[in-house]
Short mmCIF file of C-alpha atoms in Angstrom, two decimals:
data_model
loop_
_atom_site.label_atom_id
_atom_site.label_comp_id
_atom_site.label_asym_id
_atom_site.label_seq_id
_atom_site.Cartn_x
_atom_site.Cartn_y
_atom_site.Cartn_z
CA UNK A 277 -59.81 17.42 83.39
CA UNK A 278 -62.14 16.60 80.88
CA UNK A 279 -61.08 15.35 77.57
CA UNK A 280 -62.52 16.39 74.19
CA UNK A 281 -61.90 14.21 71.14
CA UNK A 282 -62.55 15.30 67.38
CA UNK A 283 -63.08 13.12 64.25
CA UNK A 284 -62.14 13.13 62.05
CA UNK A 285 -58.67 14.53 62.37
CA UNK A 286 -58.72 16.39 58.85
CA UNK A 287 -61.03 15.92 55.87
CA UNK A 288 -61.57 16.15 51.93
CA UNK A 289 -64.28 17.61 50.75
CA UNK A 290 -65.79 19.49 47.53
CA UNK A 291 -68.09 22.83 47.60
CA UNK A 292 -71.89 21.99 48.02
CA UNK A 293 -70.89 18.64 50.61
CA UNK A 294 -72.17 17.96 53.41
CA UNK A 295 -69.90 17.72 56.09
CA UNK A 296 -69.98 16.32 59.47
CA UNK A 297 -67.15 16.89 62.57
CA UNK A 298 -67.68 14.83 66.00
CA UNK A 299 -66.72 15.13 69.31
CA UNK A 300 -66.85 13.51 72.12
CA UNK A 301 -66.34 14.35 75.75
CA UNK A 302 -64.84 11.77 77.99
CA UNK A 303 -67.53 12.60 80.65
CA UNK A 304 -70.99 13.94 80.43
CA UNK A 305 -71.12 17.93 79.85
CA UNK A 306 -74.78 18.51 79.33
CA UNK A 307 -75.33 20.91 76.79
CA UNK A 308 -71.99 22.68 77.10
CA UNK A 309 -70.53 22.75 73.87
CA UNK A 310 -69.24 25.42 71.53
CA UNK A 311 -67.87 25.19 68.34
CA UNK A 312 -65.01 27.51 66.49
CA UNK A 313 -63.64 28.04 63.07
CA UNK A 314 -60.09 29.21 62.73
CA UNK A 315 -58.75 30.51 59.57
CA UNK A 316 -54.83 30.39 58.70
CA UNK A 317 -52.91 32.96 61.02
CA UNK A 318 -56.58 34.15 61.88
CA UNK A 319 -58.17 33.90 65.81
CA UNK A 320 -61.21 31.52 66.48
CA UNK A 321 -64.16 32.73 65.63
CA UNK A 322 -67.39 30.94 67.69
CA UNK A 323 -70.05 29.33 64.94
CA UNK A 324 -72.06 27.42 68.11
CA UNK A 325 -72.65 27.66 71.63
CA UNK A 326 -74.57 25.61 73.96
CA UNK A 327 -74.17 23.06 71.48
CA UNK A 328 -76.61 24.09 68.80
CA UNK A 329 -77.24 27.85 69.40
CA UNK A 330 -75.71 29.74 66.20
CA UNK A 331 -73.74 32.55 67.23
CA UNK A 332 -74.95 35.48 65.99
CA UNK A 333 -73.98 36.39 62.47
CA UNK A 334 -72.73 33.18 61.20
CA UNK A 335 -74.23 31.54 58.43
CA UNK A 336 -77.83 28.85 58.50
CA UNK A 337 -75.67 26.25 56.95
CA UNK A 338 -74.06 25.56 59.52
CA UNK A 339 -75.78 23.89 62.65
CA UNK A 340 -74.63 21.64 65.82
CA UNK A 341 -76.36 18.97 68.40
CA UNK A 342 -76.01 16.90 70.72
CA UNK A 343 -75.95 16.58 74.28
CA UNK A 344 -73.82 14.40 77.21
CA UNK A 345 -71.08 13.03 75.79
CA UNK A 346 -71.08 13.19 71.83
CA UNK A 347 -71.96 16.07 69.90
CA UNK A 348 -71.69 16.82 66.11
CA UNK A 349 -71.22 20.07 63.42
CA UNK A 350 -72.50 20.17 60.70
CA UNK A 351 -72.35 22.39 57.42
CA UNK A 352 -75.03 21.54 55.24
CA UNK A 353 -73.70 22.94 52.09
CA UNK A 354 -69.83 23.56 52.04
CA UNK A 355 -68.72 27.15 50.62
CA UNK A 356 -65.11 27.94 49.67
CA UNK A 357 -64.74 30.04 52.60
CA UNK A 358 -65.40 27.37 55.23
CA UNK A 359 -62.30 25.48 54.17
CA UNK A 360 -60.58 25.71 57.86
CA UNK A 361 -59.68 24.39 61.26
CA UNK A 362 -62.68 23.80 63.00
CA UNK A 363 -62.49 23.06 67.62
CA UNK A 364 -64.88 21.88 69.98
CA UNK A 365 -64.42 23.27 73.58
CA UNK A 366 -66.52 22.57 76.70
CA UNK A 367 -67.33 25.42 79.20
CA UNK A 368 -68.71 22.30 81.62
CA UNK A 369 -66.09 22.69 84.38
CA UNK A 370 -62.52 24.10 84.27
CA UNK A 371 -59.96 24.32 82.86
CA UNK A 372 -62.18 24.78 79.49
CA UNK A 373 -60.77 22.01 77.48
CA UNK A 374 -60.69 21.56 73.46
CA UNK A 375 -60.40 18.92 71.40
CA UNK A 376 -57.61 18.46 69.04
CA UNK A 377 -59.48 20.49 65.63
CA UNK A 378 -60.81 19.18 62.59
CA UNK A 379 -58.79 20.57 59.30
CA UNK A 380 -61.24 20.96 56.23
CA UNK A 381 -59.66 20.66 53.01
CA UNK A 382 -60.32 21.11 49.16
CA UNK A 383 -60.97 17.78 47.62
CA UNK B 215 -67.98 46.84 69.44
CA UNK B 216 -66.05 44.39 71.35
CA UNK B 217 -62.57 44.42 70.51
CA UNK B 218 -59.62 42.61 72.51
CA UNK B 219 -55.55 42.98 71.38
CA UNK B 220 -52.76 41.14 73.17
CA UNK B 221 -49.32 43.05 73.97
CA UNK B 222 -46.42 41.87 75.43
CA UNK B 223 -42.65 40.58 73.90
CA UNK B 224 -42.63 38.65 71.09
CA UNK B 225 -39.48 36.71 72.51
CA UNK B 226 -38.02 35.95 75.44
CA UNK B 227 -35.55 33.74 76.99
CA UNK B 228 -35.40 30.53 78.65
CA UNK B 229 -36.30 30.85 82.39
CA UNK B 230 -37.21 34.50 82.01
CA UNK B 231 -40.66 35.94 83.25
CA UNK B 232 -43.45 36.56 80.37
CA UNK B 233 -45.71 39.46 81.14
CA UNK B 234 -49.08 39.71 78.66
CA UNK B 235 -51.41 42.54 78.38
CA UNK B 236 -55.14 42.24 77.02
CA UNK B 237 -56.60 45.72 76.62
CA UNK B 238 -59.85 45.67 75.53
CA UNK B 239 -62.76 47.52 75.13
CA UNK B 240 -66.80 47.65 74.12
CA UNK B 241 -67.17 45.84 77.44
CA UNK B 242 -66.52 46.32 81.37
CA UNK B 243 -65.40 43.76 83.16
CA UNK B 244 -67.09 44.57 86.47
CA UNK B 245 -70.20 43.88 84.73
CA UNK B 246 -71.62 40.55 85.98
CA UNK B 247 -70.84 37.15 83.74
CA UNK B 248 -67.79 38.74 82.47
CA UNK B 249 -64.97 36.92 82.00
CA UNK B 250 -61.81 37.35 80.32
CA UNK B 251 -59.97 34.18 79.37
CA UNK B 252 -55.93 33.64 77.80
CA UNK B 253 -55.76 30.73 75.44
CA UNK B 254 -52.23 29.87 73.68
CA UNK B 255 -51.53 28.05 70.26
CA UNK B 256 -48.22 26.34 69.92
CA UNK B 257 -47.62 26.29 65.81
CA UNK B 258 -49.28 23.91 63.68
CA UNK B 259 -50.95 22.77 67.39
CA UNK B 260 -54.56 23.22 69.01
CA UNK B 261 -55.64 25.77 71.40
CA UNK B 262 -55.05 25.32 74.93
CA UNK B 263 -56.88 27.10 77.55
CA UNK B 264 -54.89 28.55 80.39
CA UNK B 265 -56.68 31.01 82.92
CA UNK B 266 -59.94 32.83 83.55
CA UNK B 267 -60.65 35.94 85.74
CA UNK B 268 -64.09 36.62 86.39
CA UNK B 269 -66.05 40.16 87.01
CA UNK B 270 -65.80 39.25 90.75
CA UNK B 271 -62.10 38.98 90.52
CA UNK B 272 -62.32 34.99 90.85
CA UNK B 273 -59.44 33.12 88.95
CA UNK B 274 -59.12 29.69 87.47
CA UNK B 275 -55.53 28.36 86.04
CA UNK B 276 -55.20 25.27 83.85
CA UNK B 277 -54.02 23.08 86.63
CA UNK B 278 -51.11 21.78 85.01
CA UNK B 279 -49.63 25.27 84.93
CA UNK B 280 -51.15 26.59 87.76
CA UNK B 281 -47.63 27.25 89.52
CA UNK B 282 -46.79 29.01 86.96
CA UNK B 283 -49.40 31.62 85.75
CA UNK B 284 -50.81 34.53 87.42
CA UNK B 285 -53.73 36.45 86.11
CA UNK B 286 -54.93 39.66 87.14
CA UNK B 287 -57.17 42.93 86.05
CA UNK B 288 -57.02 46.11 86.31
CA UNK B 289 -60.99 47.39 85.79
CA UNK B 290 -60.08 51.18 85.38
CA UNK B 291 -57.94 50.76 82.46
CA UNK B 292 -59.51 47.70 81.26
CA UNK B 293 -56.52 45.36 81.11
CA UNK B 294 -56.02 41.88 81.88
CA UNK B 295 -52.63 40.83 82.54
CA UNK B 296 -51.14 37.46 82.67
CA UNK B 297 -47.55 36.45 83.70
CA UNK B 298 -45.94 33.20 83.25
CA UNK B 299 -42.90 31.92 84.96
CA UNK B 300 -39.78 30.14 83.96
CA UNK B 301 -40.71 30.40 80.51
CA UNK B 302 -39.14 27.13 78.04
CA UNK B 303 -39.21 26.70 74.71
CA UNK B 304 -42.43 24.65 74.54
CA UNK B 305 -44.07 27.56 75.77
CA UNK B 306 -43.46 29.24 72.07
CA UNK B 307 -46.80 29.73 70.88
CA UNK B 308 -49.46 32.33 69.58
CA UNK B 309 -51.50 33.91 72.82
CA UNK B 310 -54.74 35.09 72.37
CA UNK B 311 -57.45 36.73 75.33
CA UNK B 312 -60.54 36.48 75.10
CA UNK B 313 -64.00 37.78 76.57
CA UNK B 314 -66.63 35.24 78.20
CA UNK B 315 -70.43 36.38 78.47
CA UNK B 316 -71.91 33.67 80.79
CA UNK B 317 -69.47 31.31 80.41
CA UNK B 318 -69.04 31.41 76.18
CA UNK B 319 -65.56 32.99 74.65
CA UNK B 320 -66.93 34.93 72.08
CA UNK B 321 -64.54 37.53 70.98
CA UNK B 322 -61.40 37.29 70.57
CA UNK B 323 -57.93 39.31 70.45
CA UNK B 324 -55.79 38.76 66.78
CA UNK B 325 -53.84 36.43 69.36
CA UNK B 326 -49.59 37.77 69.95
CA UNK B 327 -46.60 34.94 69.18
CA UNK B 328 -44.25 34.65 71.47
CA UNK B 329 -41.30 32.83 70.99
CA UNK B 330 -38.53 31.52 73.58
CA UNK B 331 -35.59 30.87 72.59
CA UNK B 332 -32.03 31.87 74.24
#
């Protein structure tokens, strides 16, 4: 199975940072990469697929890359309603694994 | 509009049988590059993907659980259904389906906790 590993594990951070999550697959998965928010007692919603396709209706600021093994999102501008659990998962080969989230807190 | 709910007991007992229902709707799942996909959250814990059944009826388990988990459709009434054996206590968690377009999960049920406990 392949192994997907976020960092950081949780982060600080004000409204208008930048903010950056990583995460890296313990073998090469191309371009397979998506990325999800999930909100308190909320399901995960998909910001990026393919690693830096924005799904459709989610917001410019945010924006991933990468390819192989390390990949990266990014939200330019942090708003107070992107304060929130944030997963990588690869759709490489099965089972679809994801890494262990990134929490985003208020600073 | 694509819309997926979960159904099934919220708790059950050690070594018992769970039995989940996705109904969903917007999509058909004969159509090709569908997939429907259960993922589980244990509290305060990440999502772990457990099965996949394909428009062409193929299935994939999370190996580790693979003995354990059965998934299945039913096309007419557009229902997935997935059953786990000898269910444990670790298995308490918050079960959400899913739908796959070529591969991607991109909607998603409001998820269903289940909790074992005796």
């Amino acid at each position: 199975d392949i192994q997907m590993t976020q960092s950081p594990s949780s982060l600080s951070a004000s409204v208008g940072d930048r903010v950056t999550i990583t995460c890296r697959a313990s073998q090469s998965i191309s371009s397979y990469l998506n990325w999800y928010q999930q909100k308190s007692g909320k399901a995960p919603k998909l910001l990026i697929y393919a690693a830096s396709s924005l799904q459709s209706g989610v917001p410019s600021r945010f924006s991933g890359s990468g390819s192989g093994t390390d990949f990266t999102l990014s939200i330019s501008s942090l708003q107070p309603e992107d304060f929130a659990t944030y997963y990588c998962q690869q759709s490489y080969s099965i089972p679809r694994t994801f890494g262990q989230g990134t929490k985003v807190e208020i600073k | 509009q694509v819309t997926l709910r979960e159904s099934g007991p919220a708790l059950v007992k050690p070594t018992q049988t769970l039995t989940l229902t996705c109904t969903f709707s917007g999509f058909s799942l004969s159509t090709s590059g569908m997939c429907v996909s259960w993922i589980r959250q244990p509290p305060g814990k990440a999502l772990e993907w457990l099965a996949r059944i394909d428009w062409d009826d193929d299935k994939y388990y999370l190996t580790s659980l693979k003995t354990r988990l059965t998934i299945s459709k039913d096309t007419s009434k557009n229902q997935v259904v997935l059953t786990m054996t000898n269910m444990d206590p670790v298995d308490t968690a918050t079960y959400y389906c899913a739908r796959s377009n070529v591969g991607v999960p991109d909607y998603w049920g409001q998820g269903t906790l289940v909790t074992v406990s005796s």
